[in-house]
Amino acid sequence: MSQGTNSGQVLTAGGQRSAGAEAAFSMRGRFLRKNLLTALLLAPATLWLVVFLVLPFVAIAVFSVGERAPEGGYQAAFTFAQYANLPARATAFWNTMMLAPVGALACLLVGYPVAYYLALRAPQRWRLILLALIVIPFWTSLLMRTYAWMYILGGRGIPALLAYIGIEDLRLINTPGAVLLGIVYGYLPLMILPIYVSLERLDRRLLEASADLGATPLSTFLGVTLRLSLPGVMTGFSLVMILLLGEYLIPTLLGGGKVFFIGNALVDLFLQSRNWPFGSAIAITLVLVSVVVLIIANRISTRLSGARRVDLI
Amino acid sequence: MRAFVVAVFAFLYLPIALVVLFSFNAGHHASEFTGFSEQWYGKALSNPFLVEALKNSLFIATTSALLAAFCGTAAALGLQRVGARTRGVFDALLGAAIVVPGVVIGISTLVALVQLFAVVNPFLASVWPTDQPPRLALGYGSIIAAHGLFSMALVTMIVGTRLSSLDRNLVEASSDLYATPLTTFRSIVLPQIMPAVIAGFLLAFTFSFDDFIIAFFVAGAQTTLPIYVFASIRRGVTPEINAIATIVLAASVLLVLLAQWQLGRRKPSP
């Protein structure tokens, strides 16, 4: 009897407890299910980013403090000798550090008027078509487009035409000028797009207000248009410059052996002379320089106005 | 200003036009057009090395773009459900995957994979029941994975942009009307993000098909079309390369136009 009561009490208590636990459990279950789904959605991307971005970066960081094995490749060590040896590739660094900003600046000078025209002057119905015409080259093979210039600047291209009118022995290909031309050709779309985006969002009333207040077109441009488009300019400039720091194809195909870039040095160190630790130290330095460029560009553009997202397509 | 803009467009398209024009040149020389002929296309397509490289490139681009479209879309959906801190970490990594120069991605992947294989292969050999254990090596897999990194980041960004402009009212209306989350996803979210997914896939395909520098490092014994073309260019310029270039350019232009058309679609077609 007493046992029955007891068990009844236990049952009741148990029942109450289980009801509460059930509610808590189902809430927890929903919470878990929700988190499980989130984890499942993010798992492939996380795995990919860890194995093919973070791990490789850690690997070259480790390699960069190692030593070259006698037969090529890597030998474990902890030394900063590779970094101390960086001046051995000073020419490549110098060429890259010169041509990257100069190339980005050339892209800017050619690209800004185009972006300005597209955003503020072009007829509405033409705007999207013209924009598409800018985007298409960006997504077509850089190799093929650089090849086109090899073709034009090479011995059978412009020099052959010039020979008809008596200008002989003009060398165009394999010069720094050819590399600069290839850079502008290859990266112009990447410069135009962000500038276009920042100009397109510009409040036209500001331009009218500036004119109404008696500003000349030039001072309106300098004080309003250019100032407000600076975030786009900084985005374009830093993107082009960072990609140029690692450029390999353009200097190889249009610069011959003369215009030696960091990209060429890396290919040489990894695929030919097999000095992986030194190559890793160069690659790490390259990434650090890129990060510094990005931070500076970001500082400048957030100081001038809020940072803006730019879509590449 | 207009004249300048016209000149820039001419600058962008004339070299491409010249390559296309001379791919139809009957003669061998680039300085004079001696008549129309499609012989170089025939020569290019009967070159077994070239066809092999083309097939490899098509396979690699399709696989990596499919993987990227799937994982990138999943990641974009997942990122909607996490806190600001996790999102920040992901955004930084995805941004890095896009911005880090290809040459650095190429060498770091090469270094990491070679080290990884050096550990995994002896291990596989010791546990494998037969005498012929599988040997991991650079090849299709490493190119697909390395291309997929950039492509996945690209898809995540494109789909993420579309998701953030998604009409929240529709999603709420759907759940107010007692649709299950899965139904809401299938009938509201998916149709709205589908153009972005397709555009992402097409751009990922284009990227992989065109990439030279990453594949150059991680291809191992395999050859892709850009690697083959690069090697031929270094041996000398021939109209045969113009023919390949024309085919590749035409394919890229078509894919980009398709992608833009998909992204431009505001509403899914019924």
Coordinates of C-alpha atoms in Angstrom, one line a residue:
Chain A
M1 CA 0.0 0.0 0.0
S2 CA 2.5 2.4 1.1
Q3 CA 4.7 1.1 -1.6
G4 CA 2.0 1.8 -4.1
T5 CA 1.5 5.3 -2.8
N6 CA 5.2 5.8 -2.9
S7 CA 5.5 4.5 -6.4
G8 CA 2.5 6.7 -7.4
Q9 CA 4.2 9.7 -5.9
V10 CA 7.3 8.8 -7.7
L11 CA 5.4 8.3 -10.9
T12 CA 3.7 11.7 -10.5
A13 CA 6.9 13.4 -9.7
G14 CA 8.6 11.5 -12.4
G15 CA 5.8 12.5 -14.8
Q16 CA 6.1 16.1 -13.9
R17 CA 9.8 16.0 -14.2
S18 CA 9.6 14.3 -17.5
A19 CA 7.1 16.8 -18.8
G20 CA 9.4 19.6 -17.8
A21 CA 12.4 17.8 -19.2
E22 CA 10.5 17.1 -22.4
A23 CA 9.8 20.8 -22.9
A24 CA 13.4 21.7 -22.1
F25 CA 14.6 18.8 -24.2
S26 CA 12.5 19.8 -27.2
M27 CA 13.7 23.4 -26.9
R28 CA 17.2 22.2 -26.7
G29 CA 16.5 19.8 -29.5
R30 CA 15.3 22.6 -31.7
F31 CA 18.3 24.7 -30.7
L32 CA 20.6 21.8 -31.5
R33 CA 18.9 21.0 -34.8
K34 CA 19.2 24.6 -35.8
N35 CA 22.9 24.7 -34.9
L36 CA 23.4 21.4 -36.6
L37 CA 21.9 22.7 -39.8
T38 CA 24.1 25.8 -39.6
A39 CA 27.2 23.6 -39.0
L40 CA 26.3 21.3 -41.9
L41 CA 25.8 24.3 -44.2
L42 CA 29.1 25.8 -43.2
A43 CA 31.1 22.5 -43.0
P44 CA 32.2 22.1 -46.6
A45 CA 33.3 25.8 -47.0
T46 CA 35.1 25.6 -43.6
L47 CA 36.9 22.4 -44.6
W48 CA 37.9 24.0 -47.9
L49 CA 39.1 27.2 -46.4
V50 CA 41.1 25.4 -43.7
V51 CA 42.8 22.8 -46.0
F52 CA 43.4 24.9 -49.0
L53 CA 43.9 28.4 -47.6
V54 CA 44.9 28.4 -43.9
L55 CA 47.0 25.2 -44.0
P56 CA 49.0 26.2 -47.1
F57 CA 49.6 29.6 -45.6
V58 CA 50.9 28.0 -42.4
A59 CA 53.0 25.6 -44.6
I60 CA 54.8 28.4 -46.4
A61 CA 55.2 30.3 -43.1
V62 CA 57.0 27.3 -41.6
F63 CA 59.0 26.8 -44.8
S64 CA 60.1 30.4 -44.8
V65 CA 62.1 29.8 -41.6
G66 CA 63.6 26.6 -42.8
E67 CA 66.6 25.7 -45.0
R68 CA 67.0 24.5 -48.5
A69 CA 67.8 20.7 -48.6
P70 CA 71.0 20.0 -50.6
E71 CA 69.0 18.2 -53.3
G72 CA 66.3 21.0 -53.4
G73 CA 63.1 21.3 -51.5
Y74 CA 62.9 21.8 -47.7
Q75 CA 64.8 20.9 -44.6
A76 CA 63.5 21.7 -41.1
A77 CA 65.2 24.5 -39.3
F78 CA 64.4 27.7 -37.5
T79 CA 66.3 30.5 -39.0
F80 CA 65.6 33.9 -40.5
A81 CA 68.4 33.4 -43.1
Q82 CA 65.8 33.3 -45.9
Y83 CA 64.5 36.7 -44.9
A84 CA 68.0 38.1 -44.5
N85 CA 68.6 36.8 -48.0
L86 CA 65.7 38.8 -49.6
P87 CA 68.0 41.5 -51.0
A88 CA 69.3 38.8 -53.4
R89 CA 66.1 39.3 -55.3
A90 CA 66.1 43.0 -54.8
T91 CA 65.8 43.6 -58.6
A92 CA 62.6 41.7 -58.8
F93 CA 61.2 43.5 -55.7
W94 CA 62.3 46.8 -57.1
N95 CA 60.8 46.2 -60.5
T96 CA 57.5 45.0 -59.0
M97 CA 57.3 47.8 -56.4
M98 CA 57.9 50.3 -59.2
L99 CA 55.6 48.8 -61.9
A100 CA 52.7 47.9 -59.6
P101 CA 51.9 51.4 -58.4
V102 CA 52.9 53.0 -61.7
G103 CA 50.6 50.4 -63.5
A104 CA 47.8 51.0 -61.1
L105 CA 48.2 54.8 -61.6
A106 CA 48.1 54.4 -65.3
C107 CA 44.9 52.3 -65.0
L108 CA 43.4 55.0 -62.9
L109 CA 44.3 57.8 -65.3
V110 CA 42.8 55.9 -68.2
G111 CA 39.9 54.4 -66.2
Y112 CA 38.6 57.3 -64.3
P113 CA 37.3 59.3 -67.3
V114 CA 35.6 56.1 -68.6
A115 CA 33.9 55.4 -65.3
Y116 CA 32.9 59.1 -65.1
Y117 CA 31.4 59.0 -68.5
L118 CA 29.6 55.7 -67.9
A119 CA 28.1 56.8 -64.5
L120 CA 27.2 60.5 -65.2
R121 CA 27.2 61.2 -68.9
A122 CA 26.3 58.1 -70.9
P123 CA 22.6 57.8 -72.1
Q124 CA 20.6 55.6 -69.8
R125 CA 19.8 52.9 -72.4
W126 CA 23.5 52.6 -73.4
R127 CA 24.8 52.4 -69.8
L128 CA 24.3 48.7 -69.1
I129 CA 25.6 47.6 -72.5
L130 CA 28.7 49.7 -72.1
L131 CA 29.2 48.4 -68.6
A132 CA 28.9 44.8 -69.9
L133 CA 31.5 45.7 -72.5
I134 CA 33.9 46.7 -69.7
V135 CA 33.1 43.5 -67.6
I136 CA 33.6 41.0 -70.4
P137 CA 37.3 41.5 -70.9
F138 CA 37.8 41.2 -67.2
W139 CA 36.4 37.7 -67.2
T140 CA 38.1 36.5 -70.4
S141 CA 41.4 34.8 -70.4
L142 CA 44.3 37.1 -69.4
L143 CA 46.6 34.7 -71.2
M144 CA 44.8 35.1 -74.5
R145 CA 44.5 38.9 -74.1
T146 CA 48.2 39.2 -73.3
Y147 CA 48.9 37.0 -76.3
A148 CA 47.0 39.4 -78.5
W149 CA 49.6 42.1 -77.6
M150 CA 52.5 39.8 -78.1
Y151 CA 51.1 39.4 -81.6
I152 CA 50.7 43.1 -82.2
L153 CA 53.9 44.3 -80.6
G154 CA 56.0 41.4 -81.9
G155 CA 58.2 41.4 -85.0
R156 CA 55.4 40.7 -87.4
G157 CA 53.0 43.2 -85.9
I158 CA 53.5 46.9 -85.6
P159 CA 57.2 46.9 -86.2
A160 CA 56.6 45.1 -89.6
L161 CA 54.0 47.8 -90.5
L162 CA 56.4 50.5 -89.5
A163 CA 59.1 49.0 -91.6
Y164 CA 56.9 49.7 -94.7
I165 CA 57.0 53.4 -94.0
G166 CA 60.8 53.3 -93.4
I167 CA 61.0 53.0 -89.6
E168 CA 63.3 50.0 -89.2
D169 CA 64.5 48.0 -86.2
L170 CA 62.0 49.4 -83.7
R171 CA 61.8 47.1 -80.7
L172 CA 58.5 47.2 -78.9
I173 CA 58.1 43.8 -77.2
N174 CA 60.3 42.8 -74.3
T175 CA 60.5 46.3 -73.0
P176 CA 59.2 47.8 -69.7
G177 CA 56.8 49.9 -71.9
A178 CA 55.2 46.8 -73.3
V179 CA 54.7 45.4 -69.8
L180 CA 53.1 48.7 -68.7
L181 CA 50.8 48.6 -71.7
G182 CA 49.9 44.9 -71.0
I183 CA 49.2 45.9 -67.4
V184 CA 46.8 48.7 -68.3
Y185 CA 45.1 46.5 -70.9
G186 CA 44.7 43.6 -68.4
Y187 CA 43.6 45.5 -65.3
L188 CA 41.7 48.5 -66.7
P189 CA 38.2 46.8 -66.1
L190 CA 39.1 46.1 -62.5
M191 CA 39.8 49.8 -62.0
I192 CA 36.8 51.1 -63.8
L193 CA 34.2 49.0 -62.0
P194 CA 34.7 50.2 -58.4
I195 CA 35.0 53.9 -59.5
Y196 CA 31.8 53.5 -61.6
V197 CA 30.0 52.1 -58.6
S198 CA 31.0 55.0 -56.3
L199 CA 30.2 57.6 -59.0
E200 CA 26.8 56.0 -59.8
R201 CA 25.7 56.3 -56.2
L202 CA 26.7 59.9 -56.0
D203 CA 23.8 62.2 -55.2
R204 CA 23.3 64.4 -58.3
R205 CA 21.7 67.1 -56.2
L206 CA 25.1 67.8 -54.7
L207 CA 26.5 68.6 -58.1
E208 CA 23.5 71.0 -58.8
A209 CA 23.9 72.6 -55.4
S210 CA 27.6 73.1 -56.0
A211 CA 26.9 74.8 -59.3
D212 CA 24.0 76.8 -57.9
L213 CA 26.4 78.1 -55.2
G214 CA 28.6 79.5 -57.9
A215 CA 31.3 76.8 -58.1
T216 CA 33.1 76.4 -61.4
P217 CA 32.7 73.0 -63.1
L218 CA 36.4 72.3 -62.2
S219 CA 35.9 73.1 -58.5
T220 CA 32.7 71.1 -58.4
F221 CA 34.6 68.2 -59.9
L222 CA 37.5 68.5 -57.4
G223 CA 35.4 69.3 -54.3
V224 CA 32.4 67.1 -54.9
T225 CA 32.7 64.4 -57.6
L226 CA 36.3 63.4 -57.1
R227 CA 36.1 63.6 -53.3
L228 CA 33.0 61.4 -53.1
S229 CA 34.4 58.9 -55.6
L230 CA 37.6 58.4 -53.7
P231 CA 36.5 55.2 -51.9
G232 CA 36.0 53.6 -55.3
V233 CA 39.3 55.0 -56.5
M234 CA 41.0 53.5 -53.4
T235 CA 39.3 50.1 -53.9
G236 CA 40.3 50.0 -57.6
F237 CA 43.8 51.2 -56.9
S238 CA 44.5 48.7 -54.1
L239 CA 42.9 45.7 -56.0
V240 CA 44.9 46.4 -59.1
M241 CA 48.1 47.0 -57.2
I242 CA 47.8 43.8 -55.1
L243 CA 47.0 41.7 -58.1
L244 CA 50.0 43.3 -59.9
L245 CA 52.3 42.4 -57.1
G246 CA 51.8 38.7 -57.9
E247 CA 51.6 39.1 -61.7
Y248 CA 53.5 36.6 -63.7
L249 CA 52.0 36.3 -67.2
I250 CA 52.3 39.9 -68.4
P251 CA 56.0 40.4 -67.5
T252 CA 56.9 37.0 -68.9
L253 CA 55.1 37.3 -72.2
L254 CA 55.6 41.0 -72.9
G255 CA 58.8 41.7 -70.9
G256 CA 60.9 38.8 -72.0
G257 CA 63.7 38.0 -69.6
K258 CA 64.4 41.6 -68.9
V259 CA 61.5 42.8 -66.8
F260 CA 61.8 40.4 -63.9
F261 CA 58.9 40.5 -61.4
I262 CA 58.4 38.8 -58.0
G263 CA 56.0 36.5 -59.7
N264 CA 58.8 35.3 -62.1
A265 CA 61.2 34.9 -59.2
L266 CA 58.6 32.7 -57.4
V267 CA 58.1 30.5 -60.4
D268 CA 61.9 30.2 -60.8
L269 CA 62.4 29.4 -57.1
F270 CA 59.6 26.8 -56.9
L271 CA 59.7 25.1 -60.3
Q272 CA 63.3 25.5 -61.5
S273 CA 65.9 26.1 -58.8
R274 CA 63.8 24.4 -56.2
N275 CA 64.7 26.7 -53.3
W276 CA 61.4 26.4 -51.5
P277 CA 62.3 28.0 -48.2
F278 CA 63.6 31.2 -49.9
G279 CA 60.6 31.2 -52.3
S280 CA 58.3 30.9 -49.2
A281 CA 60.0 33.8 -47.5
I282 CA 59.4 35.9 -50.7
A283 CA 55.8 34.8 -50.8
I284 CA 55.2 35.7 -47.2
T285 CA 56.8 39.1 -47.8
L286 CA 54.5 39.6 -50.8
V287 CA 51.4 38.8 -48.7
L288 CA 52.6 41.1 -46.0
V289 CA 53.1 44.0 -48.5
S290 CA 49.6 43.3 -49.9
V291 CA 48.1 43.4 -46.4
V292 CA 49.8 46.7 -45.8
V293 CA 48.5 48.1 -49.1
L294 CA 45.0 47.0 -48.2
I295 CA 45.1 48.5 -44.7
I296 CA 46.4 51.8 -46.0
A297 CA 43.8 51.9 -48.7
N298 CA 41.0 51.0 -46.3
R299 CA 42.1 53.7 -43.8
I300 CA 42.1 56.3 -46.5
S301 CA 38.7 55.4 -47.8
T302 CA 37.0 55.0 -44.4
R303 CA 38.5 58.4 -43.4
L304 CA 37.1 60.0 -46.5
S305 CA 33.7 58.4 -46.2
G306 CA 32.1 55.2 -45.1
A307 CA 33.5 52.0 -46.7
R308 CA 31.5 50.7 -49.6
R309 CA 31.0 47.3 -50.9
V310 CA 32.0 46.7 -54.5
D311 CA 30.8 43.8 -56.6
L312 CA 33.1 42.6 -59.2
I313 CA 30.4 41.5 -61.6
Chain B
M1 CA 35.6 63.0 -73.3
R2 CA 33.4 60.9 -75.5
A3 CA 36.2 60.5 -78.0
F4 CA 38.4 59.3 -75.2
V5 CA 35.9 56.8 -74.0
V6 CA 35.5 55.5 -77.6
A7 CA 39.3 55.2 -77.9
V8 CA 39.4 53.2 -74.6
F9 CA 36.8 50.8 -75.9
A10 CA 38.7 50.4 -79.1
F11 CA 41.8 49.8 -77.1
L12 CA 40.0 47.1 -75.2
Y13 CA 38.6 45.3 -78.2
L14 CA 40.9 45.9 -81.2
P15 CA 43.6 43.4 -80.0
I16 CA 41.0 40.7 -79.5
A17 CA 39.5 41.5 -82.9
L18 CA 42.9 41.1 -84.5
V19 CA 43.5 37.7 -82.9
V20 CA 40.1 36.6 -84.2
L21 CA 40.7 38.0 -87.7
F22 CA 44.1 36.3 -88.1
S23 CA 42.8 33.0 -86.9
F24 CA 41.0 33.0 -90.3
N25 CA 44.1 34.0 -92.2
A26 CA 45.1 31.7 -95.1
G27 CA 48.7 32.6 -94.8
H28 CA 51.1 32.0 -91.9
H29 CA 52.2 35.6 -91.3
A30 CA 50.7 38.0 -88.9
S31 CA 51.6 41.1 -90.9
E32 CA 49.4 40.5 -93.9
F33 CA 46.0 39.0 -94.3
T34 CA 46.2 36.8 -97.4
G35 CA 42.7 35.4 -97.6
F36 CA 40.0 33.6 -95.6
S37 CA 40.5 30.1 -94.4
E38 CA 39.4 28.0 -91.5
Q39 CA 42.4 25.6 -91.9
W40 CA 43.9 26.6 -88.5
Y41 CA 40.8 25.5 -86.7
G42 CA 41.1 22.1 -88.4
K43 CA 44.8 21.9 -87.5
A44 CA 44.1 22.9 -83.9
L45 CA 41.3 20.4 -83.4
S46 CA 43.3 17.5 -84.9
N47 CA 46.2 18.1 -82.5
P48 CA 45.9 15.3 -80.0
F49 CA 47.8 17.2 -77.2
L50 CA 45.6 20.2 -77.6
V51 CA 42.4 18.2 -77.6
E52 CA 43.6 16.3 -74.5
A53 CA 44.4 19.7 -72.8
L54 CA 41.0 21.0 -73.8
K55 CA 39.2 18.0 -72.4
N56 CA 41.1 18.2 -69.1
S57 CA 40.3 21.9 -68.8
L58 CA 36.6 21.2 -69.4
F59 CA 36.5 18.5 -66.8
I60 CA 38.4 20.5 -64.2
A61 CA 36.3 23.6 -64.8
T62 CA 33.0 21.8 -64.6
T63 CA 33.8 19.8 -61.5
S64 CA 35.3 22.7 -59.6
A65 CA 32.5 25.1 -60.6
L66 CA 29.8 22.5 -59.5
L67 CA 31.6 21.9 -56.1
A68 CA 32.0 25.7 -55.7
A69 CA 28.4 26.4 -56.5
F70 CA 27.1 23.8 -54.1
C71 CA 29.5 24.6 -51.1
G72 CA 29.4 28.3 -51.8
T73 CA 25.6 28.5 -51.7
A74 CA 25.5 26.3 -48.6
A75 CA 28.0 28.6 -46.9
A76 CA 26.1 31.8 -47.9
L77 CA 22.9 30.3 -46.4
G78 CA 24.8 29.2 -43.3
L79 CA 26.4 32.6 -42.8
Q80 CA 22.9 34.1 -42.5
R81 CA 22.4 32.1 -39.3
V82 CA 25.6 32.9 -37.4
G83 CA 26.7 35.7 -35.1
A84 CA 28.7 38.8 -36.2
R85 CA 32.0 37.4 -35.0
T86 CA 31.8 34.1 -36.9
R87 CA 30.6 36.0 -39.9
G88 CA 33.6 38.3 -39.6
V89 CA 36.1 35.4 -39.6
F90 CA 34.4 33.9 -42.6
D91 CA 34.3 37.1 -44.5
A92 CA 38.0 37.7 -43.9
L93 CA 38.9 34.2 -45.1
L94 CA 36.7 34.4 -48.2
G95 CA 38.1 37.9 -48.9
A96 CA 41.6 36.5 -48.6
A97 CA 40.8 33.6 -51.0
I98 CA 39.8 36.2 -53.6
V99 CA 42.4 38.8 -53.1
V100 CA 45.6 36.8 -52.4
P101 CA 47.5 36.7 -55.8
G102 CA 47.2 33.4 -57.7
V103 CA 50.9 32.9 -57.7
V104 CA 50.9 32.7 -53.8
I105 CA 47.8 30.5 -53.8
G106 CA 49.6 28.2 -56.3
I107 CA 52.9 27.8 -54.4
S108 CA 51.4 27.5 -51.0
T109 CA 49.0 24.8 -52.1
L110 CA 51.9 23.1 -53.8
V111 CA 54.0 23.2 -50.7
A112 CA 51.2 22.0 -48.4
L113 CA 50.1 19.2 -50.7
V114 CA 53.6 17.9 -51.2
Q115 CA 54.1 17.8 -47.4
L116 CA 50.7 16.2 -46.9
F117 CA 51.4 13.5 -49.5
A118 CA 54.8 12.8 -48.0
V119 CA 53.0 11.9 -44.7
V120 CA 49.8 10.2 -46.1
N121 CA 51.4 8.0 -48.8
P122 CA 53.7 5.9 -46.5
F123 CA 50.8 5.6 -44.1
L124 CA 48.5 4.3 -46.9
A125 CA 51.2 1.9 -48.0
S126 CA 51.5 0.5 -44.5
V127 CA 47.8 -0.1 -43.9
W128 CA 46.8 -1.1 -47.4
P129 CA 45.9 -4.8 -47.7
T130 CA 47.3 -5.4 -51.2
D131 CA 50.7 -4.6 -52.7
Q132 CA 49.4 -1.7 -54.8
P133 CA 48.3 1.0 -52.4
P134 CA 46.8 4.2 -53.9
R135 CA 49.3 7.0 -54.2
L136 CA 48.1 10.5 -53.8
A137 CA 49.7 12.9 -56.2
L138 CA 49.2 16.3 -57.8
G139 CA 46.8 16.2 -60.7
Y140 CA 43.1 16.7 -61.4
G141 CA 42.2 16.7 -57.7
S142 CA 44.7 19.4 -56.7
I143 CA 43.7 21.7 -59.6
I144 CA 40.0 21.3 -58.9
A145 CA 40.5 22.0 -55.2
A146 CA 42.7 25.0 -55.7
H147 CA 40.4 26.5 -58.3
G148 CA 37.4 25.7 -56.1
L149 CA 38.8 27.8 -53.3
F150 CA 38.6 31.0 -55.3
S151 CA 35.3 30.0 -57.0
M152 CA 33.6 29.0 -53.7
A153 CA 34.5 32.4 -52.2
L154 CA 33.1 34.1 -55.3
V155 CA 29.8 32.1 -55.2
T156 CA 29.5 32.7 -51.4
M157 CA 29.8 36.5 -52.0
I158 CA 27.4 36.6 -55.0
V159 CA 24.8 34.5 -53.3
G160 CA 25.3 36.3 -50.0
T161 CA 24.6 39.6 -51.7
R162 CA 21.4 38.3 -53.2
L163 CA 20.3 36.8 -49.9
S164 CA 20.8 40.1 -48.1
S165 CA 18.6 41.8 -50.5
L166 CA 15.9 39.1 -50.2
D167 CA 12.5 40.3 -49.3
R168 CA 12.1 39.3 -45.6
N169 CA 8.3 39.9 -45.7
L170 CA 7.9 37.0 -48.1
V171 CA 9.7 34.6 -45.8
E172 CA 7.7 35.8 -42.8
A173 CA 4.4 35.6 -44.8
S174 CA 5.3 32.1 -45.8
S175 CA 5.9 30.9 -42.2
D176 CA 2.8 32.8 -41.0
L177 CA 0.8 30.7 -43.5
Y178 CA 2.2 27.6 -41.8
A179 CA 4.7 26.6 -44.4
T180 CA 7.4 24.4 -43.0
P181 CA 10.9 25.9 -43.2
L182 CA 11.8 23.5 -46.0
T183 CA 8.7 24.5 -48.0
T184 CA 9.6 28.2 -47.4
F185 CA 13.1 27.5 -48.6
R186 CA 12.0 25.6 -51.7
S187 CA 9.3 28.0 -52.8
I188 CA 10.6 31.4 -51.6
V189 CA 14.3 31.5 -51.0
L190 CA 15.7 29.1 -53.6
P191 CA 13.9 30.7 -56.7
Q192 CA 15.1 34.1 -55.6
I193 CA 18.8 33.1 -55.2
M194 CA 18.9 30.7 -58.1
P195 CA 20.0 33.3 -60.7
A196 CA 22.9 34.2 -58.3
V197 CA 23.8 30.5 -58.0
I198 CA 23.8 30.0 -61.7
A199 CA 25.8 33.2 -62.3
G200 CA 28.3 32.1 -59.7
F201 CA 28.6 28.7 -61.4
L202 CA 29.2 30.3 -64.8
L203 CA 31.8 32.7 -63.4
A204 CA 33.5 29.9 -61.5
F205 CA 33.7 27.9 -64.7
T206 CA 35.2 30.8 -66.6
F207 CA 37.7 31.4 -63.9
S208 CA 38.9 27.8 -63.8
F209 CA 38.9 27.4 -67.5
D210 CA 41.0 30.6 -67.9
D211 CA 43.4 30.2 -65.0
F212 CA 47.0 29.6 -65.8
I213 CA 49.1 30.5 -62.8
I214 CA 47.5 28.3 -60.1
A215 CA 47.2 25.3 -62.4
F216 CA 50.9 25.8 -63.4
F217 CA 52.0 25.0 -59.9
V218 CA 49.6 22.3 -58.8
A219 CA 49.0 20.5 -62.1
G220 CA 51.7 17.9 -61.5
A221 CA 51.8 15.8 -64.7
Q222 CA 48.5 17.0 -66.1
T223 CA 48.1 19.7 -68.7
T224 CA 45.3 22.2 -68.9
L225 CA 44.5 24.3 -72.0
P226 CA 46.1 27.5 -70.6
I227 CA 49.3 25.6 -69.7
Y228 CA 49.4 24.1 -73.2
V229 CA 48.8 27.4 -74.8
F230 CA 51.5 29.1 -72.6
A231 CA 54.0 26.5 -73.6
S232 CA 53.2 26.8 -77.3
I233 CA 53.4 30.6 -77.1
R234 CA 56.9 30.4 -75.7
R235 CA 57.9 28.2 -78.7
G236 CA 56.5 30.7 -81.1
V237 CA 53.3 32.5 -82.3
T238 CA 51.3 30.5 -84.9
P239 CA 47.8 31.0 -86.4
E240 CA 46.9 27.7 -84.7
I241 CA 47.1 29.5 -81.3
N242 CA 44.9 32.3 -82.7
A243 CA 42.3 29.7 -83.5
I244 CA 42.4 28.2 -80.0
A245 CA 42.3 31.7 -78.5
T246 CA 39.3 32.6 -80.6
I247 CA 37.4 29.5 -79.4
V248 CA 38.3 30.2 -75.7
L249 CA 37.4 33.9 -76.0
A250 CA 34.1 33.2 -77.7
A251 CA 33.3 30.6 -74.9
S252 CA 34.2 33.0 -72.1
V253 CA 32.2 35.9 -73.6
L254 CA 29.2 33.7 -74.0
L255 CA 29.5 32.5 -70.3
V256 CA 29.9 36.0 -68.9
L257 CA 26.9 37.3 -70.9
L258 CA 24.9 34.3 -69.6
A259 CA 26.0 35.1 -66.0
Q260 CA 25.1 38.8 -66.4
W261 CA 21.8 37.9 -67.8
Q262 CA 21.1 35.6 -64.9
L263 CA 22.1 38.2 -62.3
G264 CA 20.1 40.9 -64.1
R265 CA 16.9 38.8 -63.7
R266 CA 14.9 40.3 -60.9
K267 CA 12.2 37.7 -60.7
P268 CA 12.4 34.0 -61.4
S269 CA 10.5 33.0 -64.5
P270 CA 7.3 31.1 -63.6

